[in-house]
PDB file of C-alpha atoms and ligand atoms in Angstrom:
ATOM      1  CA  MET A   1      34.796  25.608 -66.472  1.00 55.00           C
ATOM      2  CA  SER A   2      37.355  26.791 -67.225  1.00 64.00           C
ATOM      3  CA  LYS A   3      38.732  30.871 -67.029  1.00 89.00           C
ATOM      4  CA  CYS A   4      37.686  32.602 -70.386  1.00 96.00           C
ATOM      5  CA  ASN A   5      37.329  35.846 -68.418  1.00 97.00           C
ATOM      6  CA  ASP A   6      39.047  38.892 -66.317  1.00 96.00           C
ATOM      7  CA  ILE A   7      36.868  38.243 -63.746  1.00 96.00           C
ATOM      8  CA  ASP A   8      37.924  38.071 -59.932  1.00 96.00           C
ATOM      9  CA  LEU A   9      35.244  35.857 -58.208  1.00 95.00           C
ATOM     10  CA  LYS A  10      36.546  36.985 -55.451  1.00 96.00           C
ATOM     11  CA  ARG A  11      35.709  40.744 -56.182  1.00 96.00           C
ATOM     12  CA  TRP A  12      31.862  39.094 -57.281  1.00 95.00           C
ATOM     13  CA  ARG A  13      29.575  41.853 -55.918  1.00 95.00           C
ATOM     14  CA  ASP A  14      32.210  44.778 -57.520  1.00 96.00           C
ATOM     15  CA  TYR A  15      30.533  43.293 -60.841  1.00 95.00           C
ATOM     16  CA  SER A  16      26.691  44.984 -60.451  1.00 95.00           C
ATOM     17  CA  ASP A  17      27.201  46.371 -64.729  1.00 96.00           C
ATOM     18  CA  VAL A  18      27.534  42.871 -65.491  1.00 97.00           C
ATOM     19  CA  LEU A  19      24.553  41.146 -66.900  1.00 97.00           C
ATOM     20  CA  THR A  20      23.416  38.019 -65.878  1.00 97.00           C
ATOM     21  CA  ASP A  21      20.303  37.590 -65.744  1.00 98.00           C
ATOM     22  CA  SER A  22      18.479  36.400 -70.021  1.00 98.00           C
ATOM     23  CA  LEU A  23      16.474  39.749 -70.430  1.00 98.00           C
ATOM     24  CA  TRP A  24      18.234  42.941 -71.214  1.00 98.00           C
ATOM     25  CA  LEU A  25      16.902  45.660 -71.021  1.00 97.00           C
ATOM     26  CA  ILE A  26      19.167  48.660 -72.599  1.00 96.00           C
ATOM     27  CA  ASP A  27      17.306  51.844 -72.683  1.00 90.00           C
ATOM     28  CA  ARG A  28      20.182  53.992 -73.911  1.00 92.00           C
ATOM     29  CA  ARG A  29      22.505  53.596 -76.870  1.00 93.00           C
ATOM     30  CA  ASP A  30      26.108  54.133 -76.300  1.00 93.00           C
ATOM     31  CA  LYS A  31      27.227  57.336 -78.144  1.00 94.00           C
ATOM     32  CA  THR A  32      30.474  58.074 -77.053  1.00 94.00           C
ATOM     33  CA  GLY A  33      33.405  58.828 -79.121  1.00 94.00           C
ATOM     34  CA  ALA A  34      33.842  56.719 -82.085  1.00 95.00           C
ATOM     35  CA  HIS A  35      30.635  54.646 -81.471  1.00 95.00           C
ATOM     36  CA  ASP A  36      28.307  57.657 -83.028  1.00 88.00           C
ATOM     37  CA  GLY A  37      25.396  54.937 -84.399  1.00 89.00           C
ATOM     38  CA  SER A  38      24.481  56.466 -87.462  1.00 90.00           C
ATOM     39  CA  TYR A  39      25.191  52.828 -89.947  1.00 93.00           C
ATOM     40  CA  HIS A  40      21.596  51.546 -90.783  1.00 92.00           C
ATOM     41  CA  GLY A  41      21.507  48.168 -88.880  1.00 94.00           C
ATOM     42  CA  ASN A  42      24.072  48.476 -86.371  1.00 95.00           C
ATOM     43  CA  PHE A  43      24.016  47.020 -83.240  1.00 95.00           C
ATOM     44  CA  VAL A  44      24.361  48.628 -79.657  1.00 96.00           C
ATOM     45  CA  PRO A  45      27.786  48.857 -78.350  1.00 97.00           C
ATOM     46  CA  GLN A  46      26.616  48.136 -74.989  1.00 97.00           C
ATOM     47  CA  VAL A  47      25.961  43.899 -76.483  1.00 98.00           C
ATOM     48  CA  PRO A  48      29.314  43.371 -77.814  1.00 98.00           C
ATOM     49  CA  HIS A  49      31.032  45.374 -74.191  1.00 98.00           C
ATOM     50  CA  GLN A  50      28.921  42.879 -71.998  1.00 98.00           C
ATOM     51  CA  LEU A  51      29.218  39.675 -74.036  1.00 98.00           C
ATOM     52  CA  PHE A  52      33.169  40.919 -74.411  1.00 98.00           C
ATOM     53  CA  THR A  53      33.659  40.965 -70.007  1.00 98.00           C
ATOM     54  CA  ARG A  54      31.784  37.108 -69.723  1.00 98.00           C
ATOM     55  CA  TYR A  55      33.308  35.385 -72.543  1.00 98.00           C
ATOM     56  CA  THR A  56      37.215  37.408 -73.208  1.00 98.00           C
ATOM     57  CA  LYS A  57      40.564  38.072 -71.286  1.00 98.00           C
ATOM     58  CA  GLN A  58      42.672  41.168 -72.436  1.00 97.00           C
ATOM     59  CA  GLY A  59      44.394  40.157 -74.729  1.00 97.00           C
ATOM     60  CA  ASP A  60      42.425  37.613 -76.486  1.00 98.00           C
ATOM     61  CA  TRP A  61      41.142  37.725 -79.754  1.00 98.00           C
ATOM     62  CA  ILE A  62      38.055  38.668 -80.863  1.00 98.00           C
ATOM     63  CA  LEU A  63      36.313  37.739 -84.837  1.00 98.00           C
ATOM     64  CA  ASP A  64      33.428  39.671 -85.796  1.00 98.00           C
ATOM     65  CA  GLY A  65      32.006  37.326 -89.699  1.00 98.00           C
ATOM     66  CA  PHE A  66      29.492  41.214 -90.068  1.00 98.00           C
ATOM     67  CA  MET A  67      31.225  43.798 -89.295  1.00 98.00           C
ATOM     68  CA  GLY A  68      29.371  46.947 -90.875  1.00 98.00           C
ATOM     69  CA  SER A  69      30.386  49.845 -88.797  1.00 97.00           C
ATOM     70  CA  GLY A  70      33.123  48.246 -86.626  1.00 98.00           C
ATOM     71  CA  THR A  71      31.059  47.969 -83.346  1.00 98.00           C
ATOM     72  CA  SER A  72      32.538  45.175 -82.129  1.00 98.00           C
ATOM     73  CA  LEU A  73      36.099  46.423 -83.039  1.00 98.00           C
ATOM     74  CA  ILE A  74      36.035  49.964 -81.988  1.00 98.00           C
ATOM     75  CA  GLU A  75      34.444  48.014 -78.432  1.00 98.00           C
ATOM     76  CA  ALA A  76      37.097  45.740 -78.425  1.00 98.00           C
ATOM     77  CA  GLN A  77      39.925  48.164 -78.816  1.00 98.00           C
ATOM     78  CA  ARG A  78      38.628  49.472 -75.850  1.00 97.00           C
ATOM     79  CA  MET A  79      38.238  46.736 -73.165  1.00 98.00           C
ATOM     80  CA  GLY A  80      42.423  45.984 -74.773  1.00 98.00           C
ATOM     81  CA  ARG A  81      40.671  42.894 -76.606  1.00 98.00           C
ATOM     82  CA  ASN A  82      42.552  41.876 -80.467  1.00 98.00           C
ATOM     83  CA  SER A  83      40.243  42.138 -83.172  1.00 98.00           C
ATOM     84  CA  ILE A  84      39.584  40.681 -86.306  1.00 98.00           C
ATOM     85  CA  GLY A  85      35.900  42.252 -88.711  1.00 98.00           C
ATOM     86  CA  ILE A  86      34.834  40.585 -92.028  1.00 98.00           C
ATOM     87  CA  GLU A  87      32.323  43.070 -93.926  1.00 98.00           C
ATOM     88  CA  LEU A  88      31.790  42.188 -97.165  1.00 98.00           C
ATOM     89  CA  GLN A  89      30.933  45.406 -98.397  1.00 98.00           C
ATOM     90  CA  ARG A  90      34.461  48.088 -99.077  1.00 98.00           C
ATOM     91  CA  SER A  91      33.235  51.287 -98.660  1.00 98.00           C
ATOM     92  CA  VAL A  92      31.563  50.377 -94.978  1.00 98.00           C
ATOM     93  CA  ALA A  93      34.540  48.425 -94.342  1.00 98.00           C
ATOM     94  CA  ASP A  94      36.526  51.697 -94.622  1.00 98.00           C
ATOM     95  CA  GLU A  95      34.030  53.890 -92.932  1.00 97.00           C
ATOM     96  CA  ALA A  96      35.093  51.270 -89.821  1.00 97.00           C
ATOM     97  CA  ARG A  97      38.796  51.518 -89.918  1.00 98.00           C
ATOM     98  CA  GLN A  98      38.719  54.626 -90.155  1.00 97.00           C
ATOM     99  CA  ARG A  99      35.862  55.209 -86.658  1.00 97.00           C
ATOM    100  CA  ILE A 100      38.464  51.850 -85.385  1.00 97.00           C
ATOM    101  CA  ASP A 101      41.595  54.556 -86.121  1.00 97.00           C
ATOM    102  CA  SER A 102      40.158  57.248 -84.853  1.00 96.00           C
ATOM    103  CA  GLU A 103      40.035  55.803 -80.782  1.00 96.00           C
ATOM    104  CA  ARG A 104      43.795  53.512 -81.924  1.00 93.00           C
ATOM    105  CA  ARG A 105      45.545  52.061 -79.099  1.00 90.00           C
ATOM    106  CA  GLN A 106      49.424  51.084 -80.059  1.00 89.00           C
ATOM    107  CA  GLU A 107      49.636  47.492 -78.251  1.00 95.00           C
ATOM    108  CA  ILE A 108      45.940  46.223 -79.679  1.00 97.00           C
ATOM    109  CA  ARG A 109      45.126  45.084 -82.600  1.00 97.00           C
ATOM    110  CA  ALA A 110      42.511  45.469 -84.469  1.00 98.00           C
ATOM    111  CA  GLU A 111      42.210  44.202 -88.588  1.00 98.00           C
ATOM    112  CA  VAL A 112      39.840  44.546 -91.156  1.00 98.00           C
ATOM    113  CA  LEU A 113      38.931  41.889 -93.776  1.00 98.00           C
ATOM    114  CA  VAL A 114      36.774  42.771 -96.846  1.00 98.00           C
ATOM    115  CA  GLY A 115      35.274  39.800 -98.072  1.00 98.00           C
ATOM    116  CA  ASP A 116      32.793  36.988 -97.692  1.00 98.00           C
ATOM    117  CA  SER A 117      32.815  35.349 -94.556  1.00 98.00           C
ATOM    118  CA  ARG A 118      30.972  32.319 -95.774  1.00 98.00           C
ATOM    119  CA  SER A 119      34.057  31.631 -97.869  1.00 98.00           C
ATOM    120  CA  ILE A 120      37.268  33.789 -96.919  1.00 98.00           C
ATOM    121  CA  ASP A 121      40.611  31.743 -96.146  1.00 98.00           C
ATOM    122  CA  LEU A 122      40.547  32.474 -91.954  1.00 98.00           C
ATOM    123  CA  THR A 123      42.838  29.912 -91.792  1.00 98.00           C
ATOM    124  CA  THR A 124      45.686  31.930 -94.136  1.00 98.00           C
ATOM    125  CA  GLU A 125      44.325  35.300 -92.301  1.00 98.00           C
ATOM    126  CA  LEU A 126      45.670  34.024 -88.890  1.00 98.00           C
ATOM    127  CA  LYS A 127      49.030  32.459 -89.959  1.00 98.00           C
ATOM    128  CA  ARG A 128      49.636  36.602 -91.640  1.00 97.00           C
ATOM    129  CA  LEU A 129      48.534  38.419 -87.953  1.00 97.00           C
ATOM    130  CA  GLY A 130      50.668  35.446 -86.465  1.00 97.00           C
ATOM    131  CA  ILE A 131      47.786  33.498 -84.892  1.00 98.00           C
ATOM    132  CA  ASP A 132      46.937  29.257 -84.355  1.00 97.00           C
ATOM    133  CA  ALA A 133      43.044  30.741 -83.262  1.00 98.00           C
ATOM    134  CA  VAL A 134      40.447  33.292 -82.060  1.00 98.00           C
ATOM    135  CA  GLN A 135      39.405  32.693 -78.375  1.00 98.00           C
ATOM    136  CA  PHE A 136      35.589  34.048 -79.219  1.00 98.00           C
ATOM    137  CA  VAL A 137      33.336  34.800 -82.520  1.00 98.00           C
ATOM    138  CA  ILE A 138      30.718  37.193 -82.674  1.00 98.00           C
ATOM    139  CA  LEU A 139      28.354  37.132 -85.485  1.00 98.00           C
ATOM    140  CA  HIS A 140      25.544  39.928 -86.179  1.00 98.00           C
ATOM    141  CA  PRO A 141      24.550  38.327 -89.901  1.00 98.00           C
ATOM    142  CA  PRO A 142      21.328  40.194 -91.844  1.00 98.00           C
ATOM    143  CA  TYR A 143      17.750  39.592 -90.591  1.00 97.00           C
ATOM    144  CA  TRP A 144      17.041  38.210 -93.802  1.00 97.00           C
ATOM    145  CA  ASP A 145      15.659  40.673 -95.956  1.00 96.00           C
ATOM    146  CA  ILE A 146      14.937  43.122 -93.698  1.00 95.00           C
ATOM    147  CA  ILE A 147      17.986  45.238 -94.484  1.00 95.00           C
ATOM    148  CA  ASN A 148      19.023  45.556 -97.661  1.00 96.00           C
ATOM    149  CA  PHE A 149      23.018  46.229 -97.253  1.00 97.00           C
ATOM    150  CA  SER A 150      23.958  45.842-100.907  1.00 97.00           C
ATOM    151  CA  ASP A 151      23.541  44.832-103.980  1.00 97.00           C
ATOM    152  CA  SER A 152      25.714  41.346-104.108  1.00 98.00           C
ATOM    153  CA  ALA A 153      24.761  37.952-104.494  1.00 98.00           C
ATOM    154  CA  ASP A 154      27.201  37.126-101.928  1.00 98.00           C
ATOM    155  CA  ASP A 155      25.285  39.086 -99.294  1.00 98.00           C
ATOM    156  CA  LEU A 156      22.997  37.185 -96.216  1.00 98.00           C
ATOM    157  CA  SER A 157      20.085  39.696 -97.427  1.00 98.00           C
ATOM    158  CA  ASN A 158      20.075  39.210-100.761  1.00 98.00           C
ATOM    159  CA  ALA A 159      18.719  35.422-100.525  1.00 98.00           C
ATOM    160  CA  ALA A 160      16.389  34.982-102.107  1.00 97.00           C
ATOM    161  CA  THR A 161      13.834  32.330 -99.732  1.00 97.00           C
ATOM    162  CA  LEU A 162      14.740  30.948 -96.335  1.00 97.00           C
ATOM    163  CA  GLU A 163      16.967  27.478 -97.510  1.00 98.00           C
ATOM    164  CA  GLU A 164      19.297  29.936 -99.390  1.00 98.00           C
ATOM    165  CA  PHE A 165      19.602  32.184 -96.349  1.00 98.00           C
ATOM    166  CA  MET A 166      20.118  29.345 -93.643  1.00 98.00           C
ATOM    167  CA  ALA A 167      22.764  27.118 -96.564  1.00 98.00           C
ATOM    168  CA  SER A 168      25.071  30.246 -96.592  1.00 98.00           C
ATOM    169  CA  PHE A 169      24.369  31.062 -92.474  1.00 98.00           C
ATOM    170  CA  GLY A 170      25.528  27.742 -92.119  1.00 98.00           C
ATOM    171  CA  ARG A 171      28.733  28.215 -94.272  1.00 98.00           C
ATOM    172  CA  VAL A 172      29.613  30.876 -92.279  1.00 98.00           C
ATOM    173  CA  ILE A 173      29.125  29.377 -88.707  1.00 98.00           C
ATOM    174  CA  ASP A 174      31.421  26.450 -90.227  1.00 98.00           C
ATOM    175  CA  ASN A 175      34.463  28.988 -91.512  1.00 98.00           C
ATOM    176  CA  THR A 176      34.036  31.964 -88.411  1.00 98.00           C
ATOM    177  CA  THR A 177      34.311  28.839 -85.274  1.00 98.00           C
ATOM    178  CA  SER A 178      36.881  26.146 -87.551  1.00 98.00           C
ATOM    179  CA  VAL A 179      39.650  29.134 -86.293  1.00 98.00           C
ATOM    180  CA  LEU A 180      37.725  29.366 -82.268  1.00 98.00           C
ATOM    181  CA  GLU A 181      40.065  28.069 -79.862  1.00 98.00           C
ATOM    182  CA  ARG A 182      38.122  24.754 -78.272  1.00 97.00           C
ATOM    183  CA  ASP A 183      35.670  25.065 -75.110  1.00 97.00           C
ATOM    184  CA  ARG A 184      35.428  28.777 -75.817  1.00 98.00           C
ATOM    185  CA  TYR A 185      32.642  30.866 -76.642  1.00 98.00           C
ATOM    186  CA  CYS A 186      30.714  32.246 -80.102  1.00 98.00           C
ATOM    187  CA  ALA A 187      27.391  34.837 -80.218  1.00 98.00           C
ATOM    188  CA  LEU A 188      24.584  35.032 -82.866  1.00 98.00           C
ATOM    189  CA  VAL A 189      22.367  38.517 -82.751  1.00 98.00           C
ATOM    190  CA  ILE A 190      19.451  38.472 -84.810  1.00 98.00           C
ATOM    191  CA  GLY A 191      15.517  38.926 -84.770  1.00 97.00           C
ATOM    192  CA  ASP A 192      12.626  36.882 -86.254  1.00 97.00           C
ATOM    193  CA  LYS A 193      10.939  38.709 -89.666  1.00 95.00           C
ATOM    194  CA  TYR A 194       7.172  38.310 -90.350  1.00 92.00           C
ATOM    195  CA  ALA A 195       6.549  37.310 -94.168  1.00 92.00           C
ATOM    196  CA  ASN A 196       2.985  36.195 -96.064  1.00 90.00           C
ATOM    197  CA  GLY A 197       1.157  36.381 -91.911  1.00 89.00           C
ATOM    198  CA  ARG A 198       3.341  34.524 -90.162  1.00 92.00           C
ATOM    199  CA  VAL A 199       6.482  35.059 -88.852  1.00 95.00           C
ATOM    200  CA  ILE A 200       9.326  33.294 -89.402  1.00 97.00           C
ATOM    201  CA  PRO A 201      11.444  32.202 -86.953  1.00 98.00           C
ATOM    202  CA  LEU A 202      14.557  33.134 -87.751  1.00 98.00           C
ATOM    203  CA  GLY A 203      16.307  33.017 -84.304  1.00 98.00           C
ATOM    204  CA  PHE A 204      15.479  30.086 -83.702  1.00 98.00           C
ATOM    205  CA  GLU A 205      16.682  28.358 -87.148  1.00 98.00           C
ATOM    206  CA  CYS A 206      19.779  30.011 -86.399  1.00 98.00           C
ATOM    207  CA  MET A 207      20.260  28.643 -83.117  1.00 98.00           C
ATOM    208  CA  ASN A 208      19.461  24.848 -84.804  1.00 98.00           C
ATOM    209  CA  ALA A 209      22.305  25.816 -87.000  1.00 98.00           C
ATOM    210  CA  PHE A 210      24.830  26.650 -84.618  1.00 98.00           C
ATOM    211  CA  LEU A 211      22.893  22.735 -82.833  1.00 98.00           C
ATOM    212  CA  GLU A 212      23.301  20.417 -86.190  1.00 98.00           C
ATOM    213  CA  ARG A 213      26.636  20.812 -85.037  1.00 98.00           C
ATOM    214  CA  GLY A 214      27.171  20.559 -81.769  1.00 98.00           C
ATOM    215  CA  PHE A 215      27.777  23.210 -80.047  1.00 98.00           C
ATOM    216  CA  LEU A 216      26.976  23.725 -76.028  1.00 98.00           C
ATOM    217  CA  LEU A 217      24.131  26.340 -75.899  1.00 98.00           C
ATOM    218  CA  LYS A 218      24.765  28.232 -72.694  1.00 98.00           C
ATOM    219  CA  GLY A 219      22.066  31.319 -73.205  1.00 98.00           C
ATOM    220  CA  ILE A 220      19.628  32.797 -74.872  1.00 98.00           C
ATOM    221  CA  VAL A 221      18.928  36.229 -73.796  1.00 98.00           C
ATOM    222  CA  VAL A 222      16.482  38.764 -75.425  1.00 98.00           C
ATOM    223  CA  LYS A 223      16.582  42.760 -76.167  1.00 98.00           C
ATOM    224  CA  ASN A 224      14.811  44.912 -76.366  1.00 97.00           C
ATOM    225  CA  ILE A 225      14.469  46.917 -79.706  1.00 92.00           C
ATOM    226  CA  GLY A 226      15.212  50.437 -78.879  1.00 76.00           C
ATOM    227  CA  GLU A 227      12.019  52.572 -80.305  1.00 66.00           C
ATOM    228  CA  THR A 228      12.912  53.477 -83.911  1.00 62.00           C
ATOM    229  CA  LYS A 229      12.816  56.949 -85.159  1.00 60.00           C
ATOM    230  CA  GLY A 230       9.268  55.839 -86.948  1.00 61.00           C
ATOM    231  CA  LYS A 231       6.782  59.305 -86.340  1.00 66.00           C
ATOM    232  CA  ALA A 232       3.844  58.770 -84.335  1.00 70.00           C
ATOM    233  CA  HIS A 233       1.609  58.289 -87.340  1.00 78.00           C
ATOM    234  CA  ASP A 234       3.303  55.276 -88.605  1.00 83.00           C
ATOM    235  CA  GLN A 235       3.263  53.265 -85.094  1.00 84.00           C
ATOM    236  CA  ASN A 236      -0.616  54.464 -84.606  1.00 89.00           C
ATOM    237  CA  LEU A 237      -0.469  52.457 -88.215  1.00 89.00           C
ATOM    238  CA  TRP A 238       1.500  49.442 -87.258  1.00 87.00           C
ATOM    239  CA  ARG A 239      -0.852  48.792 -84.133  1.00 91.00           C
ATOM    240  CA  TYR A 240      -3.773  48.937 -86.449  1.00 93.00           C
ATOM    241  CA  ARG A 241      -2.440  46.024 -88.298  1.00 89.00           C
ATOM    242  CA  SER A 242      -1.095  44.277 -85.498  1.00 92.00           C
ATOM    243  CA  LEU A 243      -5.143  44.342 -84.293  1.00 95.00           C
ATOM    244  CA  GLN A 244      -6.215  43.463 -87.536  1.00 92.00           C
ATOM    245  CA  GLY A 245      -3.553  40.757 -88.679  1.00 90.00           C
ATOM    246  CA  GLY A 246      -3.480  39.280 -85.170  1.00 93.00           C
ATOM    247  CA  PHE A 247       0.424  39.565 -84.752  1.00 92.00           C
ATOM    248  CA  TYR A 248       2.570  40.989 -82.076  1.00 94.00           C
ATOM    249  CA  ILE A 249       4.250  44.711 -83.527  1.00 92.00           C
ATOM    250  CA  PHE A 250       8.396  43.008 -82.993  1.00 92.00           C
ATOM    251  CA  LYS A 251      10.302  45.046 -79.824  1.00 93.00           C
ATOM    252  CA  HIS A 252      12.777  42.030 -78.894  1.00 97.00           C
ATOM    253  CA  GLU A 253      15.917  40.646 -80.784  1.00 97.00           C
ATOM    254  CA  TYR A 254      18.144  37.325 -79.620  1.00 98.00           C
ATOM    255  CA  VAL A 255      21.602  37.421 -78.156  1.00 98.00           C
ATOM    256  CA  PHE A 256      22.516  33.348 -78.453  1.00 98.00           C
ATOM    257  CA  VAL A 257      25.688  32.424 -76.534  1.00 98.00           C
ATOM    258  CA  PHE A 258      26.854  29.287 -77.653  1.00 98.00           C
ATOM    259  CA  GLN A 259      30.559  26.774 -76.406  1.00 98.00           C
ATOM    260  CA  LYS A 260      32.178  25.278 -78.893  1.00 98.00           C
TER     261      LYS A 260
HETATM  262  C1  SAM B   1      23.490  43.766 -89.469  1.00 50.67           C
HETATM  263  S1  SAM B   1      24.846  44.448 -90.518  1.00 50.67           S
HETATM  264  C2  SAM B   1      26.193  44.327 -89.120  1.00 50.67           C
HETATM  265  C3  SAM B   1      26.387  45.591 -87.963  1.00 50.67           C
HETATM  266  C4  SAM B   1      27.183  45.734 -86.800  1.00 50.67           C
HETATM  267  N1  SAM B   1      27.070  43.919 -85.377  1.00 50.67           N
HETATM  268  C5  SAM B   1      27.416  46.643 -87.052  1.00 50.67           C
HETATM  269  O1  SAM B   1      27.067  47.450 -85.387  1.00 50.67           O
HETATM  270  O2  SAM B   1      27.792  48.303 -87.249  1.00 50.67           O
HETATM  271  C6  SAM B   1      25.054  42.773 -91.270  1.00 50.67           C
HETATM  272  C7  SAM B   1      26.462  42.916 -92.189  1.00 50.67           C
HETATM  273  O3  SAM B   1      26.558  41.978 -92.589  1.00 50.67           O
HETATM  274  C8  SAM B   1      27.878  42.583 -94.540  1.00 50.67           C
HETATM  275  N2  SAM B   1      27.566  41.442 -95.019  1.00 50.67           N
HETATM  276  C9  SAM B   1      26.055  40.719 -95.347  1.00 50.67           C
HETATM  277  N3  SAM B   1      26.788  39.360 -96.098  1.00 50.67           N
HETATM  278  C10 SAM B   1      28.084  39.395 -95.953  1.00 50.67           C
HETATM  279  C11 SAM B   1      28.650  38.282 -96.292  1.00 50.67           C
HETATM  280  N4  SAM B   1      29.124  37.661 -97.341  1.00 50.67           N
HETATM  281  N5  SAM B   1      30.098  38.758 -95.970  1.00 50.67           N
HETATM  282  C12 SAM B   1      30.833  39.340 -94.978  1.00 50.67           C
HETATM  283  N6  SAM B   1      30.083  40.914 -94.255  1.00 50.67           N
HETATM  284  C13 SAM B   1      28.433  40.667 -94.961  1.00 50.67           C
HETATM  285  C14 SAM B   1      26.317  43.615 -94.508  1.00 50.67           C
HETATM  286  O4  SAM B   1      27.470  44.550 -95.435  1.00 50.67           O
HETATM  287  C15 SAM B   1      26.359  44.254 -93.217  1.00 50.67           C
HETATM  288  O5  SAM B   1      27.481  45.640 -93.229  1.00 50.67           O
END
């Protein structure tokens, strides 16, 4: 395997904070500095942190196709990686810009693009930035319609059917990974959903979309979903529904890692 990170294997015992198991139990969100955790539907900063440690080097470029509040870009900047984030909603992108700038490091670049990650012209954007390719792609799409992010028809959370969601997600894979350097890595963070009394396995559907395109599957990580702010009453209600309906309450999501 060619070197894609800054881990010094001669000192491998020093990296006890780097996760190598496929079960990630992260009990507390990193809320330091710009990571205020207020954006509904964000991921904990430890997810990009772990991925960037394993699959990127200082000075690399990271592309986040669903930037949201900018968690990946803030983390990339802290870790000395350059980054590009694409976000459909201008107001969300503007807020992310402010968060990122509050920890600005002069020598590191963090580019915020407002647009549709299915179709934004990345070749032109990269040319503008003076680079040929990115070295890592991270995708944290809407878990279909679990959270409705906006009213836009271009928003993946507004897809009318699973087929429509998958067609859009496939376009995002094609567009974002077209600028990913060969042999480098891409990560997908997603959970499943329930509808009409059955599980819709969004995680495996999206994983298959990568496999169909010839990507190599390097990892399937199961990560805990922390306690939501639901009241005890809601939790009891869900427990009752679960016992009644014969289903399990989701407490996990996935981090898939692929190599191009
Ligand atoms: C699950 S959130 C990502 C959260 C992010 N990881 C964070 O920590 O804040 C998904 C984001 O994708 C955006 N989005 C939905 N459809 C999009 C599209 N077609 N192109 C770009 N962004 C899109 C939504 O507005 C939302 O902010």
